[in-house]
């Protein structure tokens, strides 16, 4: 059999994986006297699997999502205030289809970034476009383009992606200009696309993040909470897990 000529034709058709496994797979099929249809099915399935894996790897890279944080590696026993059923429900990514938001509140180390990223990974796997920024990164990006009206920024990643994961709201207070840019961002996404936000500050303290501007804070909260799934994580820091074990568990570590 002339594998080379078949492989060349496959390459011509832009099949990316099959040409390299053609010989092995065909030899086995002949040896095992496989049904031709089953053989084709296997060949095509492997090509699809290969492309799917590559698509996910590329989208993960583009998204900028932190590495190594997945929903199925989250330890719910350690953080009982996180409702597993609620996370599972969100993992269908229906909230993205409905343009709803997800908000994670809690002190440092309780898994806000982990859960936000885990949902982002799910969204990538399901084929949604996803981008991850810390609030600081988003603001510096928006500042660079602040002379372009937002209406003309349609193609910017923080507007066009189906899901924006925005991490670490509240670590730094914003000035008036930054507060205005942040409002513009929230307004641009309102009912048009989902946002996941993590924050270490509770809502009653948000006015302090937004330059003590009560009007802007209310406008941001209004839009963000209009359709939102909210998690209030109230537990110990996973980063200090071993430290707490050494202290015989229980109690909040003094370091925080
Ligand atoms: P936060 O964003 O709330 O400060 P992170 O999500 O960054 O906290 O969590 C800190 C570290 O601990 C990360 O490496 C994360 O993967 C891990 N982590 C936090 N909570 C859990 C958990 N319940 N199960 C497994 N790993 C966790
Ligand atoms: Mg975090």
Tab-separated table of C-alpha atoms and ligand atoms in Angstrom:
chain	number	residue	atom	x	y	z
A	1	UNK	CA	0.000	0.000	0.000
A	2	UNK	CA	1.194	3.487	-0.790
A	3	UNK	CA	0.611	5.469	2.376
A	4	UNK	CA	2.577	8.439	1.176
A	5	UNK	CA	0.237	9.258	-1.670
A	6	UNK	CA	-2.815	8.931	0.613
A	7	UNK	CA	-1.161	11.062	3.302
A	8	UNK	CA	-0.360	13.737	0.722
A	9	UNK	CA	-3.998	13.908	-0.341
A	10	UNK	CA	-5.043	14.172	3.293
A	11	UNK	CA	-2.634	17.039	3.805
A	12	UNK	CA	-4.048	18.701	0.714
A	13	UNK	CA	-7.455	18.488	2.407
A	14	UNK	CA	-5.956	20.134	5.488
A	15	UNK	CA	-6.301	17.087	7.689
A	16	UNK	CA	-3.706	17.773	10.323
A	17	UNK	CA	-3.383	14.678	12.443
A	18	UNK	CA	-4.491	11.667	10.408
A	19	UNK	CA	-1.560	11.686	7.961
A	20	UNK	CA	0.856	10.922	10.794
A	21	UNK	CA	-1.184	8.031	12.219
A	22	UNK	CA	-2.484	6.656	8.932
A	23	UNK	CA	-0.054	3.782	8.584
A	24	UNK	CA	-0.349	2.496	12.156
A	25	UNK	CA	-4.091	2.732	12.210
A	26	UNK	CA	-4.530	1.098	8.824
A	27	UNK	CA	-2.147	-1.764	9.646
A	28	UNK	CA	-4.095	-2.484	12.811
A	29	UNK	CA	-7.403	-2.271	10.963
A	30	UNK	CA	-6.197	-4.785	8.379
A	31	UNK	CA	-4.823	-7.119	11.031
A	32	UNK	CA	-8.033	-6.972	13.054
A	33	UNK	CA	-10.220	-7.129	9.964
A	34	UNK	CA	-12.080	-4.032	11.089
A	35	UNK	CA	-15.280	-2.928	9.474
A	36	UNK	CA	-14.281	-0.110	7.045
A	37	UNK	CA	-16.893	2.157	8.547
A	38	UNK	CA	-15.528	1.612	12.065
A	39	UNK	CA	-12.052	2.316	10.724
A	40	UNK	CA	-13.158	5.609	9.195
A	41	UNK	CA	-15.027	6.531	12.329
A	42	UNK	CA	-11.885	6.032	14.426
A	43	UNK	CA	-9.693	7.926	11.962
A	44	UNK	CA	-11.999	10.926	11.839
A	45	UNK	CA	-12.618	10.921	15.597
A	46	UNK	CA	-8.887	11.130	16.229
A	47	UNK	CA	-8.595	14.079	13.847
A	48	UNK	CA	-11.470	15.871	15.579
A	49	UNK	CA	-9.988	15.181	19.025
A	50	UNK	CA	-6.615	16.531	17.911
A	51	UNK	CA	-8.115	19.726	16.515
A	52	UNK	CA	-10.269	20.231	19.587
A	53	UNK	CA	-7.254	19.911	21.889
A	54	UNK	CA	-5.319	22.379	19.783
A	55	UNK	CA	-8.208	24.838	19.702
A	56	UNK	CA	-8.465	24.711	23.498
A	57	UNK	CA	-4.706	25.125	23.964
A	58	UNK	CA	-4.657	28.156	21.638
A	59	UNK	CA	-7.720	29.757	23.234
A	60	UNK	CA	-6.274	29.175	26.708
A	61	UNK	CA	-3.093	30.962	25.669
A	62	UNK	CA	-5.007	33.901	24.167
A	63	UNK	CA	-7.290	34.150	27.212
A	64	UNK	CA	-4.420	34.802	29.598
A	65	UNK	CA	-6.177	32.712	32.248
A	66	UNK	CA	-3.839	31.642	35.073
A	67	UNK	CA	-2.577	28.100	34.687
A	68	UNK	CA	-3.434	25.097	36.816
A	69	UNK	CA	-6.769	26.202	38.295
A	70	UNK	CA	-9.657	23.936	37.354
A	71	UNK	CA	-13.112	23.442	38.812
A	72	UNK	CA	-12.501	19.765	39.432
A	73	UNK	CA	-9.393	20.434	41.525
A	74	UNK	CA	-11.289	22.737	43.900
A	75	UNK	CA	-11.568	21.224	47.376
A	76	UNK	CA	-15.118	21.973	48.587
A	77	UNK	CA	-14.473	20.261	51.913
A	78	UNK	CA	-11.844	22.871	52.697
A	79	UNK	CA	-14.173	25.727	51.729
A	80	UNK	CA	-17.706	24.701	52.791
A	81	UNK	CA	-19.124	28.190	52.225
A	82	UNK	CA	-18.814	27.557	48.479
A	83	UNK	CA	-21.906	25.736	47.264
A	84	UNK	CA	-20.751	23.000	44.925
A	85	UNK	CA	-24.184	22.739	43.297
A	86	UNK	CA	-24.108	26.425	42.411
A	87	UNK	CA	-20.662	26.086	40.815
A	88	UNK	CA	-21.791	22.972	38.889
A	89	UNK	CA	-24.864	24.840	37.676
A	90	UNK	CA	-22.682	27.693	36.412
A	91	UNK	CA	-20.253	25.283	34.773
A	92	UNK	CA	-22.851	24.635	32.059
A	93	UNK	CA	-21.954	28.214	31.001
A	94	UNK	CA	-25.595	29.103	30.561
A	95	UNK	CA	-24.830	32.344	32.387
A	96	UNK	CA	-22.709	33.361	29.393
A	97	UNK	CA	-25.541	32.649	26.959
A	98	UNK	CA	-27.815	34.752	29.205
A	99	UNK	CA	-25.140	37.517	29.543
A	100	UNK	CA	-25.194	37.197	33.317
A	101	UNK	CA	-22.380	38.009	35.733
A	102	UNK	CA	-20.688	36.048	38.489
A	103	UNK	CA	-19.210	37.748	41.546
A	104	UNK	CA	-16.827	36.189	44.050
A	105	UNK	CA	-16.303	37.985	47.359
A	106	UNK	CA	-13.963	36.960	50.139
A	107	UNK	CA	-10.662	37.525	51.934
A	108	UNK	CA	-7.313	36.590	50.344
A	109	UNK	CA	-6.568	32.938	49.580
A	110	UNK	CA	-10.092	31.520	49.786
A	111	UNK	CA	-10.181	30.465	46.113
A	112	UNK	CA	-11.759	33.409	44.293
A	113	UNK	CA	-9.228	33.398	41.450
A	114	UNK	CA	-9.320	29.589	41.360
A	115	UNK	CA	-13.110	29.450	40.890
A	116	UNK	CA	-13.228	32.391	38.473
A	117	UNK	CA	-10.468	30.799	36.401
A	118	UNK	CA	-12.099	27.353	36.592
A	119	UNK	CA	-15.281	28.802	35.109
A	120	UNK	CA	-13.198	30.588	32.473
A	121	UNK	CA	-11.550	27.305	31.474
A	122	UNK	CA	-14.986	25.652	31.170
A	123	UNK	CA	-16.087	28.491	28.920
A	124	UNK	CA	-13.002	28.063	26.699
A	125	UNK	CA	-13.679	24.324	26.458
A	126	UNK	CA	-17.243	25.043	25.387
A	127	UNK	CA	-16.054	27.350	22.636
A	128	UNK	CA	-16.737	30.783	24.170
A	129	UNK	CA	-14.179	33.545	23.704
A	130	UNK	CA	-12.644	34.405	27.068
A	131	UNK	CA	-10.181	36.997	28.320
A	132	UNK	CA	-8.648	37.363	31.777
A	133	UNK	CA	-7.372	40.613	33.288
A	134	UNK	CA	-6.567	41.868	36.692
A	135	UNK	CA	-8.360	45.161	37.269
A	136	UNK	CA	-4.985	46.871	37.095
A	137	UNK	CA	-4.262	45.368	33.660
A	138	UNK	CA	-7.692	46.313	32.345
A	139	UNK	CA	-7.349	49.917	33.491
A	140	UNK	CA	-3.908	50.353	32.018
A	141	UNK	CA	-5.192	48.918	28.726
A	142	UNK	CA	-8.180	51.257	28.722
A	143	UNK	CA	-6.025	54.259	29.625
A	144	UNK	CA	-3.888	53.677	26.539
A	145	UNK	CA	-6.997	53.933	24.390
A	146	UNK	CA	-8.914	56.517	26.367
A	147	UNK	CA	-8.770	59.028	23.512
A	148	UNK	CA	-10.776	56.634	21.296
A	149	UNK	CA	-14.519	56.747	22.040
A	150	UNK	CA	-15.715	53.452	23.498
A	151	UNK	CA	-18.234	53.078	20.684
A	152	UNK	CA	-15.306	52.855	18.293
A	153	UNK	CA	-13.533	50.282	20.431
A	154	UNK	CA	-15.887	47.447	19.498
A	155	UNK	CA	-13.047	45.215	18.475
A	156	UNK	CA	-11.174	45.546	21.740
A	157	UNK	CA	-10.792	42.326	23.671
A	158	UNK	CA	-12.482	43.684	26.784
A	159	UNK	CA	-15.626	44.312	24.766
A	160	UNK	CA	-15.824	41.636	22.104
A	161	UNK	CA	-15.127	38.519	24.212
A	162	UNK	CA	-18.123	36.521	25.395
A	163	UNK	CA	-16.643	36.393	28.887
A	164	UNK	CA	-14.283	38.769	30.684
A	165	UNK	CA	-12.760	37.447	33.908
A	166	UNK	CA	-11.779	40.446	35.988
A	167	UNK	CA	-9.619	39.613	38.970
A	168	UNK	CA	-8.702	41.563	42.088
A	169	UNK	CA	-11.161	44.405	42.297
A	170	UNK	CA	-10.413	46.370	45.430
A	171	UNK	CA	-6.738	45.699	45.962
A	172	UNK	CA	-6.092	49.242	44.801
A	173	UNK	CA	-8.337	52.270	45.070
A	174	UNK	CA	-9.096	54.043	41.791
A	175	UNK	CA	-8.898	57.751	41.086
A	176	UNK	CA	-11.732	59.589	39.307
A	177	UNK	CA	-10.437	58.879	35.810
A	178	UNK	CA	-10.009	55.178	36.546
A	179	UNK	CA	-13.467	55.019	38.130
A	180	UNK	CA	-14.922	56.562	34.994
A	181	UNK	CA	-13.083	54.091	32.749
A	182	UNK	CA	-14.256	51.223	34.917
A	183	UNK	CA	-17.837	52.434	34.651
A	184	UNK	CA	-17.446	52.639	30.877
A	185	UNK	CA	-16.241	49.056	30.834
A	186	UNK	CA	-19.160	47.795	32.954
A	187	UNK	CA	-21.578	49.825	30.872
A	188	UNK	CA	-20.188	48.470	27.597
A	189	UNK	CA	-20.659	44.895	28.787
A	190	UNK	CA	-24.035	45.443	30.419
A	191	UNK	CA	-26.545	42.939	28.961
A	192	UNK	CA	-24.122	42.391	26.070
A	193	UNK	CA	-21.604	40.044	27.641
A	194	UNK	CA	-20.732	38.325	30.898
A	195	UNK	CA	-18.203	39.419	33.479
A	196	UNK	CA	-16.789	37.405	36.337
A	197	UNK	CA	-15.389	39.629	39.059
A	198	UNK	CA	-13.434	38.739	42.169
A	199	UNK	CA	-13.143	41.171	45.054
A	200	UNK	CA	-11.635	41.131	48.510
A	201	UNK	CA	-13.835	44.074	49.556
A	202	UNK	CA	-17.504	43.749	50.386
A	203	UNK	CA	-19.999	45.855	48.471
A	204	UNK	CA	-20.481	48.333	51.290
A	205	UNK	CA	-16.790	49.251	50.939
A	206	UNK	CA	-16.875	49.633	47.162
A	207	UNK	CA	-17.392	53.370	47.293
A	208	UNK	CA	-13.881	53.495	48.752
A	209	UNK	CA	-12.544	51.696	45.668
A	210	UNK	CA	-14.296	54.134	43.330
A	211	UNK	CA	-12.815	57.472	44.437
A	212	UNK	CA	-15.598	57.915	47.038
A	213	UNK	CA	-17.934	58.686	44.150
A	214	UNK	CA	-21.330	57.478	45.369
A	215	UNK	CA	-23.054	58.087	42.013
A	216	UNK	CA	-20.510	56.122	40.016
A	217	UNK	CA	-20.490	53.319	42.606
A	218	UNK	CA	-24.269	52.991	42.465
A	219	UNK	CA	-24.235	53.030	38.656
A	220	UNK	CA	-21.584	50.290	38.580
A	221	UNK	CA	-23.359	48.175	41.205
A	222	UNK	CA	-26.717	48.555	39.436
A	223	UNK	CA	-25.419	47.162	36.193
A	224	UNK	CA	-23.220	44.500	37.716
A	225	UNK	CA	-25.863	43.114	40.074
A	226	UNK	CA	-28.717	43.337	37.598
A	227	UNK	CA	-28.161	39.732	36.587
A	228	UNK	CA	-25.596	38.234	38.908
A	229	UNK	CA	-24.705	35.026	40.683
A	230	UNK	CA	-23.014	35.895	43.938
A	231	UNK	CA	-20.607	33.932	46.109
A	232	UNK	CA	-19.623	35.163	49.547
A	233	UNK	CA	-16.685	32.990	50.510
A	234	UNK	CA	-16.083	33.143	54.195
A	235	UNK	CA	-13.308	30.803	55.221
A	236	UNK	CA	-9.630	30.226	55.775
A	237	UNK	CA	-6.898	30.919	53.255
A	238	UNK	CA	-5.872	27.858	51.263
A	239	UNK	CA	-2.422	29.390	50.903
A	240	UNK	CA	-1.994	29.119	54.665
A	241	UNK	CA	-3.548	25.664	54.869
A	242	UNK	CA	-0.411	23.928	56.101
A	243	UNK	CA	0.362	26.751	58.458
A	244	UNK	CA	-3.092	26.311	59.999
A	245	UNK	CA	-2.584	22.557	60.287
A	246	UNK	CA	0.614	23.219	62.168
A	247	UNK	CA	-1.364	25.473	64.475
A	248	UNK	CA	-3.755	22.559	65.028
A	249	UNK	CA	-6.395	23.842	62.626
A	250	UNK	CA	-9.281	26.180	63.337
A	251	UNK	CA	-9.190	29.900	63.868
A	252	UNK	CA	-8.157	32.536	61.427
A	253	UNK	CA	-4.416	32.902	60.945
A	254	UNK	CA	-3.102	36.154	62.339
A	255	UNK	CA	-1.126	36.907	59.166
A	256	UNK	CA	-4.274	38.037	57.324
B	1	LIG	P1	-7.888	34.265	46.140
B	1	LIG	O1	-8.013	34.641	44.717
B	1	LIG	O2	-9.201	34.156	46.855
B	1	LIG	O3	-6.923	35.128	46.884
B	1	LIG	P2	-6.754	31.859	45.035
B	1	LIG	O4	-7.896	31.390	44.219
B	1	LIG	O5	-5.628	32.500	44.303
B	1	LIG	O6	-7.265	32.805	46.204
B	1	LIG	O7	-6.201	30.627	45.883
B	1	LIG	C1	-4.864	30.599	46.392
B	1	LIG	C2	-4.209	29.284	46.028
B	1	LIG	O8	-4.859	28.220	46.698
B	1	LIG	C3	-4.307	28.971	44.565
B	1	LIG	O9	-3.152	28.252	44.190
B	1	LIG	C4	-5.534	28.059	44.461
B	1	LIG	O10	-5.435	27.151	43.383
B	1	LIG	C5	-5.512	27.342	45.786
B	1	LIG	N1	-6.842	27.086	46.348
B	1	LIG	C6	-7.622	27.962	46.996
B	1	LIG	N2	-8.738	27.392	47.466
B	1	LIG	C7	-8.675	26.100	47.097
B	1	LIG	C8	-9.541	24.975	47.299
B	1	LIG	N3	-10.680	25.069	48.010
B	1	LIG	N4	-9.150	23.798	46.747
B	1	LIG	C9	-8.003	23.683	46.068
B	1	LIG	N5	-7.131	24.700	45.871
B	1	LIG	C10	-7.453	25.906	46.378
B	2	LIG	MG1	-6.962	36.089	43.666
